[in-house]
Backbone as a chain_set.jsonl record, in Angstrom:
{"seq": "MSRTYGYLAALVGTICVAFILYMLFFQLARTVRSDVLQGFLVGFGLAFVTAQVFARIKSRRVNGWVTMPGLGDPGNGMMMRAACAQLFPGPVNTPEEAVYWWTNSDATGAALSGRNRYVLRFPAGGLPPNDAFWSLTMGDARNRFVANPLRRYSVGDRSGLMPKPDGSIEVHIQTTPPPGRESNWLPAPSGKFILWLRVYEPGPAVLDGSYEVPAVAMVGVTEQ", "coords": {"N": [[0.844, -1.179, 0.0], [0.637, 2.145, -0.867], [2.236, 4.742, 0.795], [2.307, 7.294, -0.118], [-0.084, 7.623, -1.576], [-1.811, 7.333, 0.566], [-1.212, 9.608, 2.156], [-1.896, 11.536, 0.28], [-4.635, 11.057, -0.02], [-5.522, 11.747, 2.546], [-4.882, 14.475, 2.549], [-6.458, 15.443, 0.383], [-9.017, 14.794, 1.32], [-9.158, 16.42, 3.621], [-9.05, 18.971, 2.479], [-11.436, 18.962, 0.953], [-13.422, 18.673, 2.956], [-12.917, 21.01, 4.427], [-13.538, 22.924, 2.494], [-16.281, 22.456, 2.071], [-17.311, 23.094, 4.615], [-16.594, 25.767, 4.686], [-18.251, 26.76, 2.669], [-20.705, 26.413, 3.904], [-20.744, 28.207, 5.994], [-19.963, 30.691, 5.087], [-20.882, 33.231, 2.84], [-20.728, 33.026, -0.609], [-20.043, 34.381, -3.841], [-21.948, 33.11, -6.495], [-22.036, 31.249, -9.516], [-23.351, 29.506, -12.376], [-21.267, 28.223, -13.715], [-19.177, 28.213, -11.78], [-20.373, 26.698, -9.771], [-20.714, 24.203, -11.018], [-18.035, 23.521, -11.542], [-16.961, 23.491, -8.926], [-18.545, 21.458, -7.824], [-17.722, 19.285, -9.362], [-14.967, 19.091, -8.702], [-15.006, 18.726, -5.88], [-16.606, 16.437, -5.729], [-15.021, 14.581, -7.151], [-12.777, 14.565, -5.505], [-13.82, 13.562, -3.043], [-14.7, 11.065, -3.928], [-12.27, 9.835, -4.585], [-11.026, 9.749, -2.047], [-12.855, 8.154, -0.638], [-12.653, 5.723, -2.056], [-9.999, 5.058, -1.479], [-10.098, 4.689, 1.323], [-11.952, 2.576, 1.495], [-10.552, 0.611, 0.111], [-8.45, 0.058, 1.868], [-9.858, -0.967, 3.979], [-10.928, -3.315, 2.906], [-8.731, -4.744, 1.994], [-6.031, -7.067, 2.759], [-3.117, -7.343, 4.602], [-0.201, -9.091, 5.085], [2.936, -9.93, 6.298], [4.048, -8.089, 4.554], [2.861, -8.607, 2.132], [0.119, -7.941, -0.004], [-3.32, -8.542, -0.378], [-6.673, -8.904, -1.667], [-9.301, -10.233, -0.36], [-11.994, -12.117, -1.78], [-12.26, -10.618, -4.063], [-13.181, -11.072, -6.699], [-15.767, -11.958, -6.338], [-19.148, -12.648, -7.297], [-21.551, -10.037, -7.51], [-20.139, -8.015, -6.318], [-19.821, -4.531, -6.134], [-19.653, -1.13, -7.354], [-17.971, 0.135, -5.48], [-16.129, -1.83, -4.665], [-14.844, -2.315, -7.099], [-13.704, 0.181, -7.528], [-11.975, 0.294, -5.334], [-10.254, -1.791, -6.0], [-9.034, -0.723, -8.299], [-7.582, 1.326, -7.127], [-5.769, 0.129, -5.346], [-5.071, -2.487, -5.977], [-4.009, -3.363, -8.683], [-4.521, -5.689, -10.41], [-5.342, -8.901, -11.965], [-8.795, -9.951, -11.878], [-10.495, -12.411, -10.34], [-12.731, -15.042, -9.291], [-12.293, -16.236, -5.93], [-12.1, -19.045, -5.786], [-11.08, -19.694, -8.221], [-8.632, -18.27, -8.592], [-6.138, -16.728, -6.531], [-4.43, -13.79, -5.591], [-1.417, -12.151, -4.564], [0.545, -9.229, -3.862], [3.661, -7.476, -3.526], [5.866, -4.785, -2.687], [7.854, -4.454, -0.927], [10.299, -5.441, 1.567], [10.87, -7.709, 4.388], [11.305, -5.866, 6.407], [9.936, -3.673, 5.66], [11.165, -1.997, 3.89], [11.666, -0.682, 0.583], [11.686, -2.886, -2.211], [14.6, -3.496, -4.068], [16.944, -3.706, -6.741], [19.481, -3.257, -5.882], [19.934, -4.785, -3.734], [20.088, -8.167, -2.396], [17.734, -10.792, -2.192], [15.775, -13.313, -0.474], [13.105, -15.507, -0.786], [11.678, -17.647, 1.267], [10.162, -20.729, 1.43], [9.02, -22.813, 3.87], [9.467, -26.373, 4.556], [6.788, -28.123, 3.256], [5.364, -25.812, 3.065], [4.625, -24.54, 0.708], [2.429, -22.666, -1.481], [-0.795, -23.894, -1.121], [-2.627, -25.727, -3.548], [-4.74, -26.777, -6.314], [-3.978, -26.665, -8.866], [-1.696, -24.768, -10.015], [1.086, -22.667, -8.946], [2.7, -19.438, -9.102], [5.483, -17.182, -9.033], [5.975, -13.952, -9.902], [8.022, -11.508, -11.477], [8.17, -7.966, -11.64], [9.048, -4.717, -12.888], [9.372, -1.346, -11.473], [7.243, -0.19, -12.764], [5.61, -2.241, -13.127], [6.17, -4.006, -15.215], [7.449, -6.736, -17.201], [10.756, -7.935, -16.497], [13.539, -7.629, -18.412], [15.928, -10.158, -19.159], [18.832, -12.313, -19.523], [18.066, -15.021, -19.421], [15.47, -14.988, -20.104], [13.557, -15.314, -18.163], [10.768, -14.805, -16.358], [9.227, -15.508, -14.307], [8.899, -17.841, -11.565], [8.019, -21.076, -10.308], [5.92, -23.89, -9.377], [6.306, -25.317, -11.64], [8.719, -24.799, -12.74], [11.047, -26.075, -12.084], [12.199, -25.72, -9.502], [14.619, -26.231, -6.984], [14.669, -28.059, -4.01], [15.973, -27.565, -0.64], [18.083, -29.595, 1.565], [16.482, -29.878, 3.879], [13.956, -29.83, 2.907], [12.822, -27.378, 2.453], [12.16, -24.59, 0.243], [13.911, -22.146, -1.451], [13.653, -19.076, -3.054], [15.733, -17.146, -4.951], [16.143, -13.781, -5.275], [17.438, -11.446, -7.203], [19.866, -9.423, -9.011], [21.967, -10.769, -10.195], [22.967, -14.164, -10.97], [22.643, -16.611, -8.365], [25.38, -18.4, -7.126], [25.463, -21.799, -7.897], [22.755, -22.048, -7.427], [21.139, -21.474, -9.559], [18.799, -22.491, -10.688], [16.855, -21.681, -8.995], [16.651, -18.996, -9.243], [15.267, -15.782, -9.576], [15.391, -13.332, -11.777], [16.148, -9.921, -11.128], [15.533, -6.366, -11.653], [17.788, -3.498, -11.891], [16.815, -1.396, -10.451], [13.943, -0.399, -8.467], [11.367, -2.837, -7.72], [8.476, -5.042, -8.191], [6.717, -7.787, -6.788], [4.637, -10.521, -7.673], [2.514, -12.994, -6.439], [0.822, -15.758, -7.53], [-1.847, -17.985, -7.171], [-3.472, -20.72, -8.391], [-6.636, -22.275, -8.496], [-6.817, -22.421, -5.589], [-6.065, -23.973, -2.378], [-7.969, -24.953, 0.62], [-6.736, -23.619, 2.827], [-5.777, -21.259, 1.744], [-8.132, -20.071, 0.845], [-9.584, -19.68, 3.222], [-8.008, -17.872, 4.486], [-6.01, -18.627, 6.258], [-3.524, -19.399, 5.337], [-0.325, -17.994, 5.059], [1.747, -15.951, 3.179], [5.261, -16.147, 3.072], [7.545, -13.615, 4.286], [9.596, -11.457, 2.273], [12.982, -11.651, 2.491], [15.817, -9.646, 3.0], [19.107, -10.455, 2.156], [21.586, -9.563, 1.61], [23.848, -7.286, -0.117], [23.971, -6.291, -3.489], [26.796, -7.162, -5.371], [29.006, -4.904, -6.861]], "CA": [[0.0, 0.0, 0.0], [1.491, 3.308, -1.02], [2.063, 5.816, 1.77], [2.056, 8.528, -0.865], [-1.517, 7.683, -1.828], [-2.46, 7.552, 1.854], [-1.062, 11.016, 2.502], [-2.664, 12.321, -0.685], [-6.049, 10.909, 0.322], [-5.775, 12.557, 3.743], [-4.836, 15.884, 2.163], [-7.625, 15.751, -0.44], [-10.184, 14.75, 2.199], [-9.154, 17.612, 4.473], [-9.398, 20.124, 1.642], [-12.851, 18.873, 0.606], [-14.222, 18.974, 4.148], [-12.736, 22.432, 4.737], [-14.268, 23.7, 1.494], [-17.713, 22.31, 2.342], [-17.602, 23.889, 5.815], [-16.508, 27.181, 4.302], [-19.458, 27.066, 1.907], [-21.85, 26.446, 4.803], [-20.71, 29.319, 6.949], [-19.626, 31.955, 4.441], [-21.602, 33.46, 1.598], [-19.841, 33.231, -1.746], [-20.684, 34.686, -5.118], [-22.141, 31.855, -7.187], [-22.483, 31.209, -10.897], [-23.522, 28.118, -12.811], [-19.953, 27.667, -14.027], [-18.426, 27.945, -10.551], [-21.023, 25.604, -9.052], [-20.382, 22.954, -11.713], [-16.62, 23.245, -11.315], [-16.782, 23.113, -7.524], [-19.154, 20.145, -7.623], [-16.868, 18.276, -9.986], [-13.727, 18.932, -7.946], [-15.304, 18.15, -4.567], [-17.068, 15.069, -5.952], [-13.867, 13.76, -7.509], [-11.935, 14.415, -4.317], [-14.461, 12.67, -2.079], [-14.704, 9.722, -4.505], [-10.913, 9.315, -4.435], [-10.798, 9.45, -0.632], [-13.704, 7.015, -0.282], [-12.066, 4.513, -2.641], [-8.795, 4.738, -0.721], [-10.501, 4.158, 2.632], [-12.581, 1.277, 1.28], [-9.499, -0.325, -0.276], [-7.707, -0.333, 3.055], [-10.74, -1.791, 4.795], [-11.155, -4.608, 2.276], [-7.487, -5.458, 1.72], [-5.38, -7.764, 3.862], [-1.665, -7.27, 4.446], [0.53, -9.97, 5.99], [4.342, -10.09, 5.907], [4.346, -7.18, 3.453], [2.08, -8.994, 0.949], [-1.229, -7.379, -0.013], [-4.331, -9.237, -1.16], [-8.036, -8.435, -1.43], [-10.164, -11.423, -0.365], [-13.308, -11.995, -2.381], [-12.237, -9.547, -5.059], [-13.974, -11.381, -7.886], [-17.064, -12.552, -6.009], [-20.307, -12.044, -7.962], [-22.296, -9.104, -6.672], [-19.32, -6.871, -5.929], [-20.292, -3.364, -6.843], [-18.775, -0.053, -7.78], [-16.964, 0.449, -4.471], [-15.055, -2.822, -4.723], [-14.08, -2.09, -8.33], [-12.886, 1.379, -7.302], [-10.911, -0.075, -4.4], [-9.306, -2.596, -6.768], [-8.271, 0.166, -9.171], [-6.704, 2.149, -6.312], [-4.775, -0.573, -4.529], [-4.758, -3.846, -6.413], [-4.156, -3.332, -10.148], [-4.234, -7.002, -10.955], [-6.494, -9.627, -12.505], [-9.922, -10.151, -10.974], [-11.099, -13.73, -10.48], [-13.329, -15.553, -8.067], [-11.23, -16.858, -5.127], [-11.967, -20.465, -6.098], [-10.305, -19.817, -9.46], [-7.26, -17.798, -8.374], [-5.902, -15.72, -5.502], [-3.203, -13.06, -5.903], [-0.788, -11.254, -3.597], [1.655, -8.464, -4.421], [4.455, -6.725, -2.552], [6.997, -3.983, -3.161], [8.707, -4.201, 0.24], [10.846, -6.633, 2.209], [10.348, -8.011, 5.721], [11.442, -4.695, 7.27], [9.134, -2.583, 5.11], [11.955, -1.226, 2.932], [11.312, -0.942, -0.809], [12.495, -3.874, -2.928], [15.494, -2.846, -5.015], [17.998, -4.539, -7.286], [20.744, -2.997, -5.179], [20.043, -5.773, -2.668], [19.774, -9.553, -2.693], [16.631, -11.236, -1.348], [15.358, -14.709, -0.506], [11.754, -15.853, -0.359], [11.848, -19.035, 1.732], [8.993, -21.509, 1.787], [9.451, -23.96, 4.677], [9.006, -27.68, 4.084], [5.339, -28.231, 3.342], [4.786, -24.482, 3.141], [4.304, -23.944, -0.589], [1.012, -22.294, -1.569], [-1.627, -25.065, -1.445], [-3.439, -25.502, -4.741], [-5.097, -27.93, -7.122], [-3.538, -26.382, -10.235], [-0.282, -24.4, -9.93], [1.36, -21.338, -8.399], [3.856, -18.793, -9.735], [5.994, -15.92, -8.488], [6.32, -13.163, -11.078], [8.789, -10.283, -11.252], [7.867, -6.792, -12.451], [9.806, -3.539, -12.47], [8.584, -0.371, -10.721], [6.037, 0.104, -13.537], [4.887, -3.503, -13.209], [6.436, -4.633, -16.498], [8.425, -7.807, -17.119], [12.149, -7.505, -16.429], [14.361, -8.305, -19.416], [17.096, -10.829, -18.608], [19.386, -13.265, -20.504], [17.366, -16.303, -19.381], [14.06, -14.762, -20.437], [12.796, -15.895, -17.055], [9.975, -13.733, -15.773], [8.54, -16.044, -13.131], [9.251, -19.194, -11.144], [6.881, -21.699, -9.647], [5.998, -25.341, -9.22], [6.569, -25.931, -12.95], [9.965, -24.247, -13.29], [12.205, -26.863, -11.655], [12.822, -25.238, -8.267], [15.307, -27.294, -6.248], [14.551, -27.909, -2.554], [17.155, -27.777, 0.183], [18.006, -30.896, 2.241], [15.409, -29.933, 4.873], [12.673, -29.792, 2.223], [12.395, -26.007, 2.176], [12.499, -24.065, -1.079], [14.296, -20.738, -1.426], [13.732, -18.37, -4.329], [16.723, -16.08, -4.859], [15.664, -12.635, -6.046], [18.572, -10.545, -7.303], [20.215, -9.085, -10.396], [22.951, -11.724, -10.707], [22.603, -15.527, -10.558], [23.3, -17.109, -7.157], [26.216, -19.553, -7.474], [24.95, -23.114, -7.538], [21.308, -22.034, -7.201], [20.565, -20.794, -10.711], [17.444, -22.976, -10.953], [15.945, -20.991, -8.068], [16.911, -17.56, -9.402], [14.305, -14.922, -10.258], [16.178, -12.134, -12.094], [15.581, -8.63, -10.734], [16.13, -5.212, -12.331], [18.738, -2.764, -11.057], [16.068, -0.46, -9.612], [12.859, -0.942, -7.648], [10.541, -3.827, -8.414], [7.268, -5.562, -7.566], [6.531, -9.229, -6.907], [3.272, -11.039, -7.655], [2.347, -14.421, -6.208], [-0.481, -16.191, -8.036], [-2.185, -19.366, -6.84], [-4.648, -21.092, -9.168], [-7.429, -23.273, -7.789], [-6.175, -22.487, -4.266], [-6.579, -24.9, -1.383], [-8.785, -24.369, 1.691], [-5.974, -22.708, 3.691], [-5.73, -19.964, 1.069], [-9.485, -19.518, 0.773], [-10.053, -19.212, 4.54], [-7.092, -16.847, 4.973], [-5.044, -19.111, 7.245], [-2.202, -19.497, 4.722], [0.381, -16.722, 5.011], [2.928, -15.94, 2.311], [6.44, -15.702, 3.835], [8.107, -12.309, 3.957], [10.805, -11.413, 1.439], [14.071, -11.28, 3.396], [17.058, -9.17, 2.4], [20.208, -11.276, 2.659], [22.855, -8.951, 1.281], [23.884, -6.199, -1.08], [24.481, -6.741, -4.785], [28.18, -6.773, -5.619], [29.181, -4.048, -8.043]], "C": [[0.887, 1.24, 0.0], [1.199, 4.351, 0.054], [1.751, 7.129, 1.084], [0.57, 8.701, -1.127], [-2.284, 7.917, -0.529], [-2.393, 9.009, 2.28], [-1.884, 11.901, 1.573], [-4.152, 12.252, -0.376], [-6.409, 11.746, 1.542], [-5.809, 14.043, 3.405], [-6.087, 16.284, 1.38], [-8.887, 15.762, 0.413], [-10.289, 15.975, 3.077], [-9.574, 18.848, 3.694], [-10.888, 20.123, 1.309], [-13.744, 19.224, 1.785], [-14.127, 20.449, 4.508], [-13.526, 23.305, 3.766], [-15.763, 23.636, 1.748], [-18.11, 23.144, 3.564], [-17.562, 25.381, 5.505], [-17.761, 27.605, 3.549], [-20.681, 27.201, 2.814], [-21.903, 27.711, 5.651], [-20.38, 30.675, 6.334], [-20.355, 32.057, 3.099], [-20.622, 33.768, 0.477], [-20.66, 33.596, -2.977], [-20.746, 33.414, -5.949], [-22.583, 32.075, -8.624], [-22.654, 29.743, -11.271], [-22.174, 27.467, -13.079], [-19.179, 27.311, -12.766], [-19.042, 26.786, -9.775], [-20.692, 24.252, -9.69], [-18.937, 22.562, -11.459], [-16.367, 22.78, -9.883], [-17.364, 21.726, -7.247], [-18.3, 19.034, -8.189], [-15.629, 18.016, -9.133], [-13.972, 18.281, -6.592], [-15.761, 16.701, -4.713], [-15.928, 14.13, -6.289], [-12.994, 13.499, -6.282], [-12.528, 13.443, -3.312], [-14.516, 11.232, -2.604], [-13.332, 9.07, -4.344], [-10.645, 8.898, -2.99], [-11.599, 8.219, -0.21], [-13.131, 5.707, -0.815], [-10.812, 4.092, -1.886], [-9.139, 4.111, 0.629], [-11.086, 2.755, 2.48], [-11.543, 0.217, 0.909], [-8.726, -0.816, 0.936], [-8.548, -1.16, 4.011], [-10.836, -3.205, 4.23], [-9.874, -5.411, 2.04], [-6.945, -6.133, 2.982], [-3.885, -7.755, 3.604], [-0.998, -8.119, 5.519], [1.935, -10.144, 5.443], [4.71, -9.235, 4.692], [3.573, -7.475, 2.187], [0.659, -8.473, 1.081], [-2.138, -8.24, -0.881], [-5.687, -8.646, -0.825], [-8.972, -9.628, -1.511], [-11.52, -11.139, -1.009], [-13.404, -10.983, -3.487], [-13.154, -9.829, -6.243], [-15.323, -12.003, -7.598], [-18.191, -11.874, -6.778], [-21.059, -11.127, -6.991], [-21.472, -7.943, -6.163], [-19.697, -5.667, -6.78], [-19.208, -2.351, -7.147], [-17.669, 0.221, -6.775], [-15.808, -0.541, -4.509], [-14.212, -2.635, -5.975], [-13.187, -0.862, -8.198], [-11.722, 1.082, -6.374], [-9.834, -0.878, -5.114], [-8.431, -1.704, -7.639], [-7.267, 0.999, -8.378], [-5.524, 1.358, -5.761], [-4.287, -1.887, -5.109], [-4.929, -3.962, -7.92], [-3.796, -4.66, -10.795], [-5.474, -7.659, -11.51], [-7.568, -9.828, -11.44], [-10.556, -11.503, -11.293], [-11.854, -14.075, -9.209], [-12.235, -16.261, -7.276], [-11.024, -18.327, -5.462], [-11.145, -20.69, -7.369], [-8.853, -19.41, -9.254], [-7.237, -16.745, -7.283], [-4.53, -15.108, -5.774], [-2.744, -12.255, -4.688], [0.263, -10.437, -4.346], [2.4, -7.761, -3.291], [5.521, -5.916, -3.268], [7.944, -3.663, -2.015], [9.191, -5.512, 0.848], [10.284, -6.784, 3.619], [10.412, -6.819, 6.667], [10.585, -3.528, 6.812], [9.879, -1.718, 4.124], [11.591, -1.634, 1.507], [12.251, -1.978, -1.43], [13.314, -3.183, -4.007], [16.569, -3.815, -5.466], [19.36, -4.281, -6.668], [20.995, -4.032, -4.088], [19.753, -7.173, -3.203], [18.72, -10.036, -1.688], [16.417, -12.74, -1.491], [13.916, -14.796, -0.025], [11.793, -17.339, -0.017], [10.504, -19.639, 2.111], [9.465, -22.693, 2.622], [8.917, -25.262, 4.096], [7.5, -27.794, 4.299], [4.622, -26.897, 3.319], [4.536, -23.794, 1.816], [2.815, -23.621, -0.658], [0.151, -23.508, -1.953], [-2.557, -24.777, -2.617], [-3.761, -26.826, -5.416], [-4.727, -27.721, -8.582], [-2.051, -26.048, -10.229], [-0.168, -23.032, -9.277], [2.576, -20.766, -9.122], [4.2, -17.504, -9.008], [6.554, -15.121, -9.652], [7.028, -11.876, -10.686], [8.298, -9.176, -12.176], [8.694, -5.612, -11.98], [8.881, -2.558, -11.76], [7.292, 0.003, -11.427], [5.243, -1.167, -13.843], [5.007, -4.162, -14.593], [7.473, -5.743, -16.316], [9.841, -7.244, -17.178], [12.968, -8.308, -17.435], [15.592, -8.932, -18.759], [17.552, -11.901, -19.595], [18.638, -14.597, -20.544], [15.937, -16.21, -19.892], [13.155, -15.435, -19.412], [12.076, -14.759, -16.332], [9.186, -14.197, -14.546], [9.138, -17.407, -12.801], [8.035, -19.767, -10.428], [7.038, -23.196, -9.589], [6.211, -26.063, -10.541], [7.89, -25.461, -13.556], [11.211, -24.972, -12.794], [12.918, -26.319, -10.439], [13.396, -26.411, -7.476], [15.167, -27.069, -4.745], [15.895, -28.078, -1.864], [17.022, -29.113, 0.906], [16.872, -30.999, 3.257], [14.016, -29.861, 4.244], [12.156, -28.397, 1.927], [12.818, -25.605, 0.766], [12.768, -22.574, -0.96], [14.356, -20.188, -2.841], [14.678, -17.197, -4.141], [16.331, -14.959, -5.828], [16.766, -11.591, -6.065], [18.93, -10.331, -8.769], [21.174, -10.079, -11.019], [22.602, -13.127, -10.215], [23.336, -15.947, -9.295], [24.116, -18.354, -7.487], [25.612, -20.865, -6.976], [23.458, -23.175, -7.323], [20.588, -21.357, -8.363], [19.126, -21.226, -10.998], [16.407, -22.257, -10.103], [16.09, -19.48, -8.15], [15.779, -16.88, -10.154], [15.005, -13.596, -10.527], [15.431, -10.838, -11.767], [16.226, -7.508, -11.543], [17.093, -4.494, -11.396], [18.029, -1.804, -10.107], [14.996, -1.146, -8.784], [12.018, -1.924, -8.459], [9.378, -4.287, -7.549], [7.228, -7.067, -7.774], [5.049, -9.574, -6.838], [3.316, -12.536, -7.392], [0.921, -14.794, -6.619], [-0.68, -17.671, -7.706], [-3.502, -19.705, -7.536], [-5.315, -22.334, -8.571], [-6.846, -23.491, -6.39], [-6.866, -23.465, -3.319], [-7.342, -24.19, -0.291], [-8.029, -23.376, 2.565], [-5.827, -21.329, 3.075], [-7.101, -19.305, 1.112], [-9.977, -19.014, 2.129], [-9.097, -18.212, 5.185], [-6.059, -17.319, 5.967], [-3.635, -19.275, 6.664], [-1.587, -18.106, 4.621], [1.624, -16.857, 4.131], [4.122, -15.46, 3.135], [6.914, -14.327, 3.375], [9.333, -12.459, 3.077], [11.938, -10.868, 2.305], [15.282, -10.797, 2.614], [18.221, -9.929, 3.015], [21.571, -10.664, 2.32], [22.709, -7.834, 0.265], [24.502, -6.722, -2.372], [25.92, -6.254, -4.982], [28.304, -5.984, -6.913], [30.405, -4.483, -8.839]], "O": [[1.803, 1.341, 0.815], [0.06, 4.792, 0.207], [1.03, 7.971, 1.62], [0.02, 9.784, -0.93], [-3.294, 8.621, -0.522], [-3.393, 9.583, 2.713], [-2.49, 12.882, 2.004], [-4.855, 13.259, -0.458], [-7.464, 12.38, 1.58], [-6.655, 14.783, 3.908], [-6.703, 17.314, 1.657], [-9.736, 16.639, 0.252], [-11.379, 16.516, 3.265], [-10.352, 19.669, 4.18], [-11.535, 21.167, 1.374], [-14.706, 19.978, 1.64], [-15.13, 21.074, 4.853], [-14.115, 24.308, 4.167], [-16.448, 24.654, 1.651], [-19.137, 23.823, 3.543], [-18.385, 26.155, 5.994], [-18.276, 28.7, 3.773], [-21.581, 27.995, 2.54], [-22.979, 28.213, 5.977], [-20.508, 31.702, 7.0], [-20.428, 31.094, 2.336], [-19.787, 34.664, 0.599], [-21.808, 33.179, -3.131], [-19.744, 32.716, -6.104], [-23.388, 32.959, -8.917], [-22.166, 28.852, -10.576], [-21.953, 26.31, -12.723], [-18.589, 26.234, -12.683], [-18.321, 25.98, -9.187], [-20.422, 23.277, -8.989], [-18.646, 21.396, -11.19], [-15.653, 21.804, -9.653], [-16.765, 20.921, -6.533], [-18.162, 17.972, -7.583], [-15.28, 16.865, -8.87], [-13.23, 17.383, -6.193], [-15.365, 15.837, -3.931], [-15.867, 13.012, -5.779], [-12.538, 12.38, -6.048], [-11.816, 12.589, -2.783], [-14.394, 10.285, -1.828], [-13.239, 7.89, -4.006], [-10.101, 7.822, -2.74], [-11.085, 7.347, 0.491], [-13.121, 4.698, -0.11], [-10.586, 2.9, -1.676], [-8.535, 3.115, 1.027], [-10.753, 1.852, 3.248], [-11.64, -0.932, 1.339], [-8.384, -1.996, 1.015], [-8.013, -1.966, 4.772], [-10.828, -4.179, 4.982], [-9.93, -6.632, 1.902], [-7.341, -5.816, 4.104], [-3.434, -8.116, 2.517], [-1.201, -7.899, 6.713], [2.115, -10.466, 4.269], [5.575, -9.609, 3.9], [3.613, -6.68, 1.248], [0.06, -8.555, 2.153], [-1.766, -8.623, -1.99], [-5.838, -7.964, 0.189], [-9.399, -10.005, -2.602], [-12.111, -10.077, -0.814], [-14.497, -10.528, -3.825], [-13.828, -8.925, -6.736], [-15.968, -12.525, -8.507], [-18.197, -10.65, -6.903], [-21.177, -11.422, -5.802], [-22.025, -6.98, -5.632], [-19.869, -5.777, -7.994], [-18.019, -2.668, -7.192], [-16.539, 0.51, -7.17], [-14.646, -0.149, -4.401], [-12.991, -2.78, -5.922], [-12.057, -0.851, -8.688], [-10.61, 1.56, -6.595], [-8.644, -0.68, -4.873], [-7.219, -1.905, -7.711], [-6.207, 1.344, -8.901], [-4.403, 1.864, -5.716], [-3.2, -2.351, -4.764], [-5.88, -4.584, -8.392], [-2.886, -4.741, -11.62], [-6.545, -7.053, -11.529], [-7.272, -9.867, -10.246], [-11.088, -11.707, -12.384], [-11.633, -13.46, -8.166], [-11.329, -16.838, -7.878], [-9.894, -18.813, -5.426], [-10.578, -21.766, -7.559], [-7.941, -20.116, -9.687], [-8.181, -15.971, -7.124], [-3.588, -15.811, -6.139], [-3.549, -11.754, -3.903], [0.81, -10.897, -5.349], [1.833, -7.489, -2.233], [6.016, -6.313, -4.322], [8.739, -2.727, -2.1], [8.57, -6.559, 0.667], [9.346, -6.085, 4.002], [9.652, -6.761, 7.634], [10.511, -2.505, 7.493], [9.297, -0.788, 3.565], [11.249, -2.789, 1.253], [13.46, -1.949, -1.201], [12.786, -2.377, -4.773], [17.048, -4.64, -4.688], [20.301, -5.033, -6.92], [22.108, -4.154, -3.577], [19.243, -7.339, -4.311], [18.796, -9.734, -0.497], [16.817, -13.355, -2.48], [13.556, -14.232, 1.008], [11.923, -18.185, -0.902], [9.802, -19.136, 2.989], [10.243, -23.51, 2.128], [8.024, -25.254, 3.249], [7.007, -27.583, 5.408], [3.41, -26.839, 3.528], [4.263, -22.594, 1.785], [2.019, -24.247, 0.042], [0.36, -24.089, -3.019], [-3.192, -23.724, -2.677], [-3.146, -27.855, -5.135], [-5.118, -28.51, -9.442], [-1.221, -26.938, -10.418], [-1.159, -22.33, -9.077], [3.381, -21.507, -9.685], [3.336, -16.83, -8.447], [7.496, -15.557, -10.314], [6.68, -11.236, -9.694], [8.041, -9.415, -13.356], [9.011, -5.513, -10.795], [7.731, -2.89, -11.474], [6.345, 0.46, -10.787], [4.343, -1.178, -14.683], [4.066, -4.793, -15.074], [8.279, -5.698, -15.387], [10.096, -6.223, -17.815], [13.074, -9.528, -17.319], [16.226, -8.314, -17.904], [16.758, -12.357, -20.418], [18.582, -15.237, -21.594], [15.272, -17.226, -20.091], [12.135, -16.037, -19.749], [12.709, -13.868, -15.766], [8.566, -13.397, -13.845], [9.789, -18.039, -13.632], [7.143, -19.035, -10.0], [8.142, -23.722, -9.732], [6.289, -27.292, -10.568], [8.154, -25.692, -14.736], [12.326, -24.524, -13.059], [14.139, -26.443, -10.344], [12.749, -27.446, -7.318], [15.512, -25.995, -4.252], [16.831, -28.653, -2.421], [15.949, -29.716, 0.87], [16.348, -32.09, 3.481], [13.013, -29.834, 4.956], [11.157, -28.243, 1.223], [13.717, -26.204, 0.178], [11.946, -21.828, -0.427], [15.016, -20.751, -3.714], [14.458, -16.348, -3.277], [16.207, -15.172, -7.034], [17.008, -10.923, -5.06], [18.37, -10.975, -9.657], [21.202, -10.227, -12.241], [22.001, -13.27, -9.149], [24.528, -15.674, -9.157], [23.578, -19.288, -8.082], [25.295, -21.016, -5.796], [22.926, -24.254, -7.058], [19.542, -20.737, -8.17], [18.325, -20.432, -11.491], [15.225, -22.226, -10.445], [15.697, -18.765, -7.229], [15.373, -17.328, -11.227], [15.197, -12.808, -9.602], [14.252, -10.682, -12.083], [17.332, -7.668, -12.06], [17.197, -4.853, -10.223], [18.583, -1.438, -9.071], [15.117, -2.322, -8.441], [11.957, -1.863, -9.687], [9.295, -3.979, -6.361], [7.655, -7.566, -8.815], [4.301, -8.996, -6.049], [4.067, -13.264, -8.041], [-0.053, -14.225, -6.126], [0.204, -18.497, -7.933], [-4.522, -19.057, -7.3], [-4.652, -23.302, -8.198], [-6.435, -24.599, -6.045], [-8.06, -23.745, -3.432], [-7.374, -22.96, -0.259], [-8.611, -22.385, 3.006], [-5.758, -20.333, 3.795], [-7.21, -18.111, 1.387], [-10.709, -18.026, 2.187], [-9.34, -17.753, 6.302], [-5.293, -16.505, 6.483], [-2.658, -19.289, 7.412], [-2.229, -17.161, 4.163], [2.44, -17.759, 4.318], [4.008, -14.454, 3.835], [6.709, -13.933, 2.227], [10.027, -13.474, 3.135], [11.857, -9.743, 2.796], [15.724, -11.458, 1.674], [18.323, -10.041, 4.237], [22.603, -11.208, 2.713], [21.606, -7.485, -0.156], [25.45, -7.508, -2.341], [26.218, -5.076, -4.783], [27.754, -6.376, -7.942], [30.717, -3.884, -9.868]]}, "num_chains": 1, "name": "protein.A"}
């Protein structure tokens, strides 16, 4: 969730409320043009603030990962669609079909950046439960695929990830390949980036919210 958008929503909301109060207590010269313009600006501002508040109410954030339960449920109305556009610019499916999480920060809350090296560790038996497949996708700061020599834009249960002796699986997220762990490497850009975790036909633990995606841990700095 972007702090910038949060601060902007607070600022816009304050301005709108202050303007409405000013209109109530002070007489202003009015014309049709000014009334239409004021109505448009105040309406837009209040709609933006409402969508931001609703998005934060409906979203769920655990270990830095953001998801919106029930996003694609039939019957969702305008408010849910507005909240999705504000906070969760991803595909919309019914939960039984697919569930998505995204993050742009590590376990400490710092922005993900190619200047650092990260590991996403799934403990033994801790992969996303599903009846189809799961994938972890890399996107740059503008949510576009990251060009790399391997043409690898995601990893998952169909990409040949190698487990460690204890059964855990570590995905190495960095700009350069990790020695001896290339099969588990998800290439990152040099700047900031976003991660998406997608689970198709998710299991009961995902649907009831008890499954938690592990945090992305920074393990070092990229060697120059």
